[in-house]
Amino acid sequence: MVLQFTWHDALASQPIEALSDEWKEEAPKQLQVLTAAYDGVDLEGPPHITEVARSIVATAHRLFVGKPLFEMEAKQEEAAIRKDGKEDTYMFPSDVELLNAEVSIYFRHFADFLYMAKKELSKEE
C-alpha cells in the first residue's frame, strides 16, 4: 500500500504531521519521481507552465524537510514581529499553521498546473 501511495495522495488524505513512518521512508523516492516529472515540463513546456511546475517542486521539497523547517520559520516570524513591536497587532504563526499553509500552496499550484496544462494541450488539438 505504501508503494502505491503517491506524494500527492498522502498530502491530500491526512494532516502532514500525522504521516506514517513508512511514508516518510518512501518520501525521498516519491519526491524524486515528482521532481523528475516536473523537470521534464521545465525542459519542454511553455515558460508560464514551467514556472508553476518549478513552484510545485520547491513546495514539495519544503514539505519534505518538514516540521523542523517550519519550526525555524515560525521562530523567525515571531522574532520579526517582536522586533517591529507589533506583537499586539499580529498573532505569531505556529509551525503547524505554516506547514499546513504550505500544503495549501502545494495544492493551489498543482490545480493551477493542471488547468494551464489542459488549456495548453487543448490549443494544440
mmCIF file of N, CA, C and O in Angstrom, residues 8 11-12 14-16 55-56 59-60 63 70 96-112:
data_model
loop_
_atom_site.group_PDB
_atom_site.id
_atom_site.type_symbol
_atom_site.label_atom_id
_atom_site.label_comp_id
_atom_site.label_asym_id
_atom_site.label_seq_id
_atom_site.Cartn_x
_atom_site.Cartn_y
_atom_site.Cartn_z
ATOM 1 N N HIS A 8 1.361 13.081 -3.627
ATOM 2 C CA HIS A 8 0.143 13.876 -3.701
ATOM 3 C C HIS A 8 -0.984 13.228 -2.893
ATOM 4 O O HIS A 8 -1.680 13.910 -2.139
ATOM 5 N N LEU A 11 -0.484 13.724 0.938
ATOM 6 C CA LEU A 11 -0.772 15.072 1.415
ATOM 7 C C LEU A 11 -2.271 15.349 1.417
ATOM 8 O O LEU A 11 -2.776 16.069 2.267
ATOM 9 N N ALA A 12 -2.978 14.772 0.451
ATOM 10 C CA ALA A 12 -4.410 15.023 0.335
ATOM 11 C C ALA A 12 -5.217 14.275 1.383
ATOM 12 O O ALA A 12 -6.308 14.701 1.742
ATOM 13 N N GLN A 14 -4.397 13.206 4.677
ATOM 14 C CA GLN A 14 -4.233 13.336 6.122
ATOM 15 C C GLN A 14 -3.358 14.528 6.449
ATOM 16 O O GLN A 14 -2.597 14.973 5.593
ATOM 17 N N PRO A 15 -3.460 15.060 7.662
ATOM 18 C CA PRO A 15 -2.566 16.155 8.041
ATOM 19 C C PRO A 15 -1.118 15.685 7.940
ATOM 20 O O PRO A 15 -0.807 14.552 8.311
ATOM 21 N N ILE A 16 -0.261 16.525 7.434
ATOM 22 C CA ILE A 16 1.120 16.105 7.176
ATOM 23 C C ILE A 16 1.834 15.677 8.447
ATOM 24 O O ILE A 16 2.669 14.783 8.419
ATOM 25 N N SER A 55 7.466 25.732 -9.014
ATOM 26 C CA SER A 55 6.930 26.070 -7.691
ATOM 27 C C SER A 55 6.379 24.830 -6.980
ATOM 28 O O SER A 55 6.480 24.724 -5.757
ATOM 29 N N ILE A 56 5.822 23.895 -7.736
ATOM 30 C CA ILE A 56 5.337 22.638 -7.145
ATOM 31 C C ILE A 56 6.507 21.861 -6.553
ATOM 32 O O ILE A 56 6.439 21.371 -5.430
ATOM 33 N N THR A 59 7.873 23.647 -3.389
ATOM 34 C CA THR A 59 6.986 23.439 -2.247
ATOM 35 C C THR A 59 7.086 22.005 -1.730
ATOM 36 O O THR A 59 7.120 21.777 -0.518
ATOM 37 N N ALA A 60 7.162 21.046 -2.639
ATOM 38 C CA ALA A 60 7.299 19.643 -2.230
ATOM 39 C C ALA A 60 8.591 19.435 -1.439
ATOM 40 O O ALA A 60 8.599 18.717 -0.436
ATOM 41 N N LEU A 63 8.121 20.761 2.026
ATOM 42 C CA LEU A 63 7.313 19.842 2.819
ATOM 43 C C LEU A 63 8.094 18.604 3.213
ATOM 44 O O LEU A 63 7.901 18.057 4.299
ATOM 45 N N PHE A 70 9.617 24.465 9.377
ATOM 46 C CA PHE A 70 8.522 25.349 9.754
ATOM 47 C C PHE A 70 8.641 25.827 11.197
ATOM 48 O O PHE A 70 8.206 26.933 11.515
ATOM 49 N N VAL A 96 2.869 24.424 12.820
ATOM 50 C CA VAL A 96 1.835 23.610 12.170
ATOM 51 C C VAL A 96 1.000 24.470 11.216
ATOM 52 O O VAL A 96 0.656 24.029 10.120
ATOM 53 N N GLU A 97 0.701 25.703 11.620
ATOM 54 C CA GLU A 97 -0.041 26.599 10.724
ATOM 55 C C GLU A 97 0.760 26.893 9.461
ATOM 56 O O GLU A 97 0.209 26.889 8.352
ATOM 57 N N LEU A 98 2.052 27.155 9.620
ATOM 58 C CA LEU A 98 2.896 27.413 8.447
ATOM 59 C C LEU A 98 2.998 26.182 7.561
ATOM 60 O O LEU A 98 2.944 26.281 6.331
ATOM 61 N N LEU A 99 3.134 25.026 8.164
ATOM 62 C CA LEU A 99 3.221 23.773 7.422
ATOM 63 C C LEU A 99 1.928 23.512 6.645
ATOM 64 O O LEU A 99 1.957 23.201 5.457
ATOM 65 N N ASN A 100 0.794 23.684 7.305
ATOM 66 C CA ASN A 100 -0.480 23.461 6.627
ATOM 67 C C ASN A 100 -0.732 24.502 5.538
ATOM 68 O O ASN A 100 -1.337 24.187 4.509
ATOM 69 N N ALA A 101 -0.251 25.720 5.737
ATOM 70 C CA ALA A 101 -0.350 26.737 4.685
ATOM 71 C C ALA A 101 0.472 26.309 3.468
ATOM 72 O O ALA A 101 0.044 26.495 2.318
ATOM 73 N N GLU A 102 1.626 25.700 3.718
ATOM 74 C CA GLU A 102 2.470 25.219 2.616
ATOM 75 C C GLU A 102 1.780 24.091 1.855
ATOM 76 O O GLU A 102 1.874 24.012 0.627
ATOM 77 N N VAL A 103 1.070 23.215 2.570
ATOM 78 C CA VAL A 103 0.302 22.161 1.903
ATOM 79 C C VAL A 103 -0.762 22.799 1.002
ATOM 80 O O VAL A 103 -0.947 22.382 -0.141
ATOM 81 N N SER A 104 -1.424 23.834 1.497
ATOM 82 C CA SER A 104 -2.432 24.533 0.689
ATOM 83 C C SER A 104 -1.804 25.156 -0.546
ATOM 84 O O SER A 104 -2.385 25.105 -1.643
ATOM 85 N N ILE A 105 -0.630 25.727 -0.387
ATOM 86 C CA ILE A 105 0.084 26.321 -1.526
ATOM 87 C C ILE A 105 0.408 25.238 -2.550
ATOM 88 O O ILE A 105 0.234 25.435 -3.755
ATOM 89 N N TYR A 106 0.867 24.086 -2.066
ATOM 90 C CA TYR A 106 1.175 22.968 -2.962
ATOM 91 C C TYR A 106 -0.039 22.619 -3.814
ATOM 92 O O TYR A 106 0.053 22.513 -5.033
ATOM 93 N N PHE A 107 -1.194 22.454 -3.182
ATOM 94 C CA PHE A 107 -2.400 22.061 -3.919
ATOM 95 C C PHE A 107 -2.902 23.172 -4.840
ATOM 96 O O PHE A 107 -3.418 22.898 -5.925
ATOM 97 N N ARG A 108 -2.729 24.433 -4.439
ATOM 98 C CA ARG A 108 -3.124 25.538 -5.319
ATOM 99 C C ARG A 108 -2.255 25.552 -6.579
ATOM 100 O O ARG A 108 -2.756 25.680 -7.683
ATOM 101 N N HIS A 109 -0.954 25.383 -6.398
ATOM 102 C CA HIS A 109 -0.053 25.330 -7.557
ATOM 103 C C HIS A 109 -0.360 24.123 -8.426
ATOM 104 O O HIS A 109 -0.317 24.203 -9.655
ATOM 105 N N PHE A 110 -0.664 22.993 -7.792
ATOM 106 C CA PHE A 110 -0.994 21.785 -8.543
ATOM 107 C C PHE A 110 -2.256 22.005 -9.385
ATOM 108 O O PHE A 110 -2.313 21.640 -10.559
ATOM 109 N N ALA A 111 -3.278 22.643 -8.795
ATOM 110 C CA ALA A 111 -4.512 22.935 -9.530
ATOM 111 C C ALA A 111 -4.233 23.902 -10.680
ATOM 112 O O ALA A 111 -4.752 23.724 -11.796
ATOM 113 N N ASP A 112 -3.405 24.913 -10.428
ATOM 114 C CA ASP A 112 -3.022 25.849 -11.497
ATOM 115 C C ASP A 112 -2.319 25.120 -12.626
ATOM 116 O O ASP A 112 -2.580 25.370 -13.810
#
